[in-house]
CSV table of C-alpha atoms in Angstrom, one decimal:
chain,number,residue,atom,x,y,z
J,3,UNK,CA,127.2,56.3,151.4
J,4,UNK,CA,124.3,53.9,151.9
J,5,UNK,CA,123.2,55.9,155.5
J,6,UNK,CA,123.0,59.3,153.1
J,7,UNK,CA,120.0,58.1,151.4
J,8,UNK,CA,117.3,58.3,154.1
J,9,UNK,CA,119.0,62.1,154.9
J,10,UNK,CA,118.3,62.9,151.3
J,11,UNK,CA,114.7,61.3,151.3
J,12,UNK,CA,113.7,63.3,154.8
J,13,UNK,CA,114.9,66.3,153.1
J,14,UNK,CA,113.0,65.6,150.4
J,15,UNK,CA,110.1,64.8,152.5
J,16,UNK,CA,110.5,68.4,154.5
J,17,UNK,CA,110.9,70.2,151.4
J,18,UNK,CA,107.9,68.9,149.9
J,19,UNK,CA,105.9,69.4,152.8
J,20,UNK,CA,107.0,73.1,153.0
J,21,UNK,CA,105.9,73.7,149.8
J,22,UNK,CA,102.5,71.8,150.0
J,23,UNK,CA,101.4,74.2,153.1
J,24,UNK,CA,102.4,77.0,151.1
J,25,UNK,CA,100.1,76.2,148.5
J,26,UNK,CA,97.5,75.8,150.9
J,27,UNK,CA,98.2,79.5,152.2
J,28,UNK,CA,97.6,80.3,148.6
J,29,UNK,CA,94.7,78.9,148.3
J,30,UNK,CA,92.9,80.0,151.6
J,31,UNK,CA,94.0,83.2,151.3
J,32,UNK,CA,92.7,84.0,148.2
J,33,UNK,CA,89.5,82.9,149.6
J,34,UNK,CA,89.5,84.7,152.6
J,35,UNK,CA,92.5,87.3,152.6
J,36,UNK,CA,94.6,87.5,155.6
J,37,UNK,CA,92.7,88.1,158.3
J,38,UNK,CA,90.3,85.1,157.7
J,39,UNK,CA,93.5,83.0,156.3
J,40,UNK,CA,93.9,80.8,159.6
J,41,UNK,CA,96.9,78.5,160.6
J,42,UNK,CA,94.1,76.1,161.1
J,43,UNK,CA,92.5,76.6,158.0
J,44,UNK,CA,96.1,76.5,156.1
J,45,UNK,CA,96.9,72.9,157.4
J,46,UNK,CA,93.5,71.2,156.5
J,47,UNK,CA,93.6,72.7,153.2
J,48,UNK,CA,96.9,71.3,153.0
J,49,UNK,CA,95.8,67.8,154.4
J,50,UNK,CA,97.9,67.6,157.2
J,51,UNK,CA,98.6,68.4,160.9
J,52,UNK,CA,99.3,71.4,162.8
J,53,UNK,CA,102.3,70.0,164.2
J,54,UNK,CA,103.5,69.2,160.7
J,55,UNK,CA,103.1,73.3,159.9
J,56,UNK,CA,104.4,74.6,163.5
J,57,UNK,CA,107.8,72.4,162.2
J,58,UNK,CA,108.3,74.9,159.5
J,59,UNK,CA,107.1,78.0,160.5
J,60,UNK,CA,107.0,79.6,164.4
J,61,UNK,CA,103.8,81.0,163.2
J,62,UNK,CA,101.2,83.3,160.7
J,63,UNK,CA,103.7,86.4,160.0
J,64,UNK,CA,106.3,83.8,159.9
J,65,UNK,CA,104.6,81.5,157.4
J,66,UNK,CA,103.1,84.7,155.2
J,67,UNK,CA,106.6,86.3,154.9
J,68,UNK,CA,107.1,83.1,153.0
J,69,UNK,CA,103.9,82.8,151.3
J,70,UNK,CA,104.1,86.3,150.1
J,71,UNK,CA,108.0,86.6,149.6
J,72,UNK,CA,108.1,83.9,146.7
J,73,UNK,CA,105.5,85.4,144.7
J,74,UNK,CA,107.0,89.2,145.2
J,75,UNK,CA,110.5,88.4,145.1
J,76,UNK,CA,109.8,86.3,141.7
J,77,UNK,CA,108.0,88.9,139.8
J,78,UNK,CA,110.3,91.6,141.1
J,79,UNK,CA,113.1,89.8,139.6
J,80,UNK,CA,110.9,90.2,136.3
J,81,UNK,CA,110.8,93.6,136.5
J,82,UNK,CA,114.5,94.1,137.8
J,83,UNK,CA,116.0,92.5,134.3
J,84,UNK,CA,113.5,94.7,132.2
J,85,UNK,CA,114.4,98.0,134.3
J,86,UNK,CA,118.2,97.1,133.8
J,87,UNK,CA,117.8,97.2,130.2
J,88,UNK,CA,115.3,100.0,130.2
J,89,UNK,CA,118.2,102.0,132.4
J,90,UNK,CA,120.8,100.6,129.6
J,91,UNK,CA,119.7,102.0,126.8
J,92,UNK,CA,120.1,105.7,127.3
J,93,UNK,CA,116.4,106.5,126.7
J,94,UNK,CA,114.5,109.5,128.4
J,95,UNK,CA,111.7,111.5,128.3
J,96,UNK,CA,108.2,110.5,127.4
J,97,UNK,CA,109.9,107.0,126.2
J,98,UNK,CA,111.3,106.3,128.9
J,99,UNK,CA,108.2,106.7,130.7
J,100,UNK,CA,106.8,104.2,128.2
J,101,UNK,CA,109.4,101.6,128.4
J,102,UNK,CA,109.4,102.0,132.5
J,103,UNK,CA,105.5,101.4,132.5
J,104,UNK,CA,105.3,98.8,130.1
J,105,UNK,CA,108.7,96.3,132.0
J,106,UNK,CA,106.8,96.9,135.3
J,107,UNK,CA,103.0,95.6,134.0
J,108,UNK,CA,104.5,92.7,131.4
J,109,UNK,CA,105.7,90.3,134.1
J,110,UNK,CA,101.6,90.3,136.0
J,111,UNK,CA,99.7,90.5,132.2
J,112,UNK,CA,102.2,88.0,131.1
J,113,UNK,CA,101.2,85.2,133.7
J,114,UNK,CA,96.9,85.5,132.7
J,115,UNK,CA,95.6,82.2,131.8
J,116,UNK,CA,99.2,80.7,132.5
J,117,UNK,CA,100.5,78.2,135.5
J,118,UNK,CA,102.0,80.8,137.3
J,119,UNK,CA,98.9,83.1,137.5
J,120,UNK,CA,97.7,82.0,140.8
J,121,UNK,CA,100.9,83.6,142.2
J,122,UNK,CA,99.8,86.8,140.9
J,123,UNK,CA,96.6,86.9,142.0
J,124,UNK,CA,98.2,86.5,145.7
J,125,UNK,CA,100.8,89.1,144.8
J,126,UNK,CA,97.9,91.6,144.4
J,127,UNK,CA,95.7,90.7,146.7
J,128,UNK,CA,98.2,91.2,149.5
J,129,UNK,CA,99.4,94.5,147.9
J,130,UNK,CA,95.6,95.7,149.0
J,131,UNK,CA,95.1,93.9,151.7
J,132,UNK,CA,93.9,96.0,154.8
J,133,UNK,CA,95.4,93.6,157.6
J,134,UNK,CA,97.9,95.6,159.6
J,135,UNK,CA,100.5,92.3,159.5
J,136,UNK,CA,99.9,91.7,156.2
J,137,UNK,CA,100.9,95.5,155.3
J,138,UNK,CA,103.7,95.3,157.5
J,139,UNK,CA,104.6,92.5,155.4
J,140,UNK,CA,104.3,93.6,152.1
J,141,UNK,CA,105.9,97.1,152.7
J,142,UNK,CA,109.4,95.2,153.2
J,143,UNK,CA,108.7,93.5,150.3
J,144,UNK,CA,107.8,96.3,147.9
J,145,UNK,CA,109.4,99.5,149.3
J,146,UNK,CA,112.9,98.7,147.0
J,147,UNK,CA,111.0,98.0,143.8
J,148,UNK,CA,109.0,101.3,144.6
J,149,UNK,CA,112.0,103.0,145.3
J,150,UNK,CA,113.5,102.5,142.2
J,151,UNK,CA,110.3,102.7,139.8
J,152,UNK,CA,109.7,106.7,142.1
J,153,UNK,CA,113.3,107.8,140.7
J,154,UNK,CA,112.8,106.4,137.3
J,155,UNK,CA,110.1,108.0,137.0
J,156,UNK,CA,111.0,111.6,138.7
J,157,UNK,CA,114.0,111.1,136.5
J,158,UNK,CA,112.0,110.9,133.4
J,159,UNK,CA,109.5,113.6,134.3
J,160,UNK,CA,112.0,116.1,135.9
J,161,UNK,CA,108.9,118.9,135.6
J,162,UNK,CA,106.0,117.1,137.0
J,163,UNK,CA,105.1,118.4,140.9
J,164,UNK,CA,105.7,115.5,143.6
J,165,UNK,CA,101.6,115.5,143.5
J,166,UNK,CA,101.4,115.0,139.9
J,167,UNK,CA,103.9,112.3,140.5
J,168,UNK,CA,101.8,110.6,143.1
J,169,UNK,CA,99.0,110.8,141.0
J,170,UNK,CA,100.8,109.2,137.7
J,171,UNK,CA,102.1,106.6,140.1
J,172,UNK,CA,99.0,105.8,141.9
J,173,UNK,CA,97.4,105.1,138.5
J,174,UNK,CA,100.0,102.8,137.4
J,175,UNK,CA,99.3,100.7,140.8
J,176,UNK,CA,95.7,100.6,139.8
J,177,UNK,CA,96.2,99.2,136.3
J,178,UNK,CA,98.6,96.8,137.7
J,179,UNK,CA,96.3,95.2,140.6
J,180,UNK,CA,92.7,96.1,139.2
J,181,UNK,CA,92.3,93.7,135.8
J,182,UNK,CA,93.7,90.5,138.0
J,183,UNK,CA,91.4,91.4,140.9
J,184,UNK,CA,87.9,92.7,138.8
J,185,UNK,CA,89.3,92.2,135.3
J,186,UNK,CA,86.6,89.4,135.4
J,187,UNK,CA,84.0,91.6,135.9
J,188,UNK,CA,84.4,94.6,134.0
J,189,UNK,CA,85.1,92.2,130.8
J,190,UNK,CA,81.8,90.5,131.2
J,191,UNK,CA,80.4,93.7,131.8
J,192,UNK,CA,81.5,95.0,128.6
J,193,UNK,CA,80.9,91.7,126.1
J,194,UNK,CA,84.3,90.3,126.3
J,195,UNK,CA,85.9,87.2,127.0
J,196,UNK,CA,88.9,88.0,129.5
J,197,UNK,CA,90.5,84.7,128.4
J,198,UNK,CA,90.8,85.6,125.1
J,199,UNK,CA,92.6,89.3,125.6
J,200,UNK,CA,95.6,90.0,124.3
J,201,UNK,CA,97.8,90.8,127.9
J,202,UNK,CA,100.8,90.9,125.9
J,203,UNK,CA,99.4,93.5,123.5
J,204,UNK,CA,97.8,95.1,126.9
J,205,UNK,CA,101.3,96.1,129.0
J,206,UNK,CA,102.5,97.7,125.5
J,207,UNK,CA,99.7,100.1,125.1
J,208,UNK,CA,99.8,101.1,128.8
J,209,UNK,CA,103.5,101.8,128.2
J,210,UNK,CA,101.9,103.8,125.2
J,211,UNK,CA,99.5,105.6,127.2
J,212,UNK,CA,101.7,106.8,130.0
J,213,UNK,CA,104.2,107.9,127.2
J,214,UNK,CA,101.8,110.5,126.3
């Protein structure tokens, strides 16, 4: 029993190392986006040697599939649980619309001002970044949560054109990455304090708009 401890404490020790690099990546790619985001850059941000990083990860598109993947997979598991119910309860029409709009916005407006808004500040950034890799990346990531919020929505809007649809859709993806990109901004811009908006309040009325 006594030989287990030092197994446990280097697994510790990996684990925690892992997960200081990755928020490192976090940091210096928020600065500088993908392209600029260097392996380099990652481990003095995170304090320690190359070597130490090459241990975990064979390399950028390696590391960013985990840097990425935690952030994406954690708020599509938001958004799963409040499609699930959204799918449960029979609703259709202009309400479903609503309710569709307003699961898929509440888990990003929900994390302003909290610990876990970092993580969606990456998740947007990445979902407009321009970097073929980082694209590459992110489509494998996104394309079953797309998927599914496309047939909700063609399934709520049987009438609408595939154009129309695009269009509706392309505006929801605009509301979703624009206020935690340039929300900043446009509040100052307009006499408000973004820290003191209601985000809550915010996914609602969006459901509410698109329901019209």
């Amino acid at each position: 029993m006594a030989t287990s401890h030092p197994a446990k404490a280097r697994r510790a020790d990996f684990e925690a190392g892992r997960l200081r690099f990755l928020d490192a990546a976090d940091q210096v790619y928020m600065e500088h986006g993908y392209a600029g985001a260097t392996i380099r850059a990652i481990s003095d941000q995170a304090g320690t040697s190359l070597a130490r990083l090459n241990r975990h990860w064979s390399g950028k598109r390696h590391l960013f599939e985990d840097v990425f993947g935690r952030h994406f997979d954690a708020i599509h598991a938001m958004q799963a649980k409040g499609l699930d119910q959204v799918e449960q309860s029979g609703i259709a029409g202009g309400e479903l619309v609503g309710a569709v709009v307003q699961v898929f916005f509440a888990p990003a407006y929900a994390a302003f001002g909290q610990a876990e808004e970092p993580a969606r500040r990456v998740y947007c950034r990445a979902m407009v970044d321009t970097a073929p890799e980082a694209r590459a990346i992110v489509e494998a990531l996104v394309s079953p949560m797309r998927d599914r919020l496309v047939a909700l929505l063609r399934r709520a809007l049987p009438a609408l054109g595939e154009q129309d649809l695009f269009m509706v859709l392309s505006a929801i993806s605009g509301a979703y990455v624009y206020p935690q990109l340039f929300g900043q901004g446009l509040a100052d811009s307009m006499g408000l304090d973004f820290a003191a908006l209601d985000w809550g309040a915010g996914a609602g009325q969006l459901g509410a708009l698109f329901q019209k």
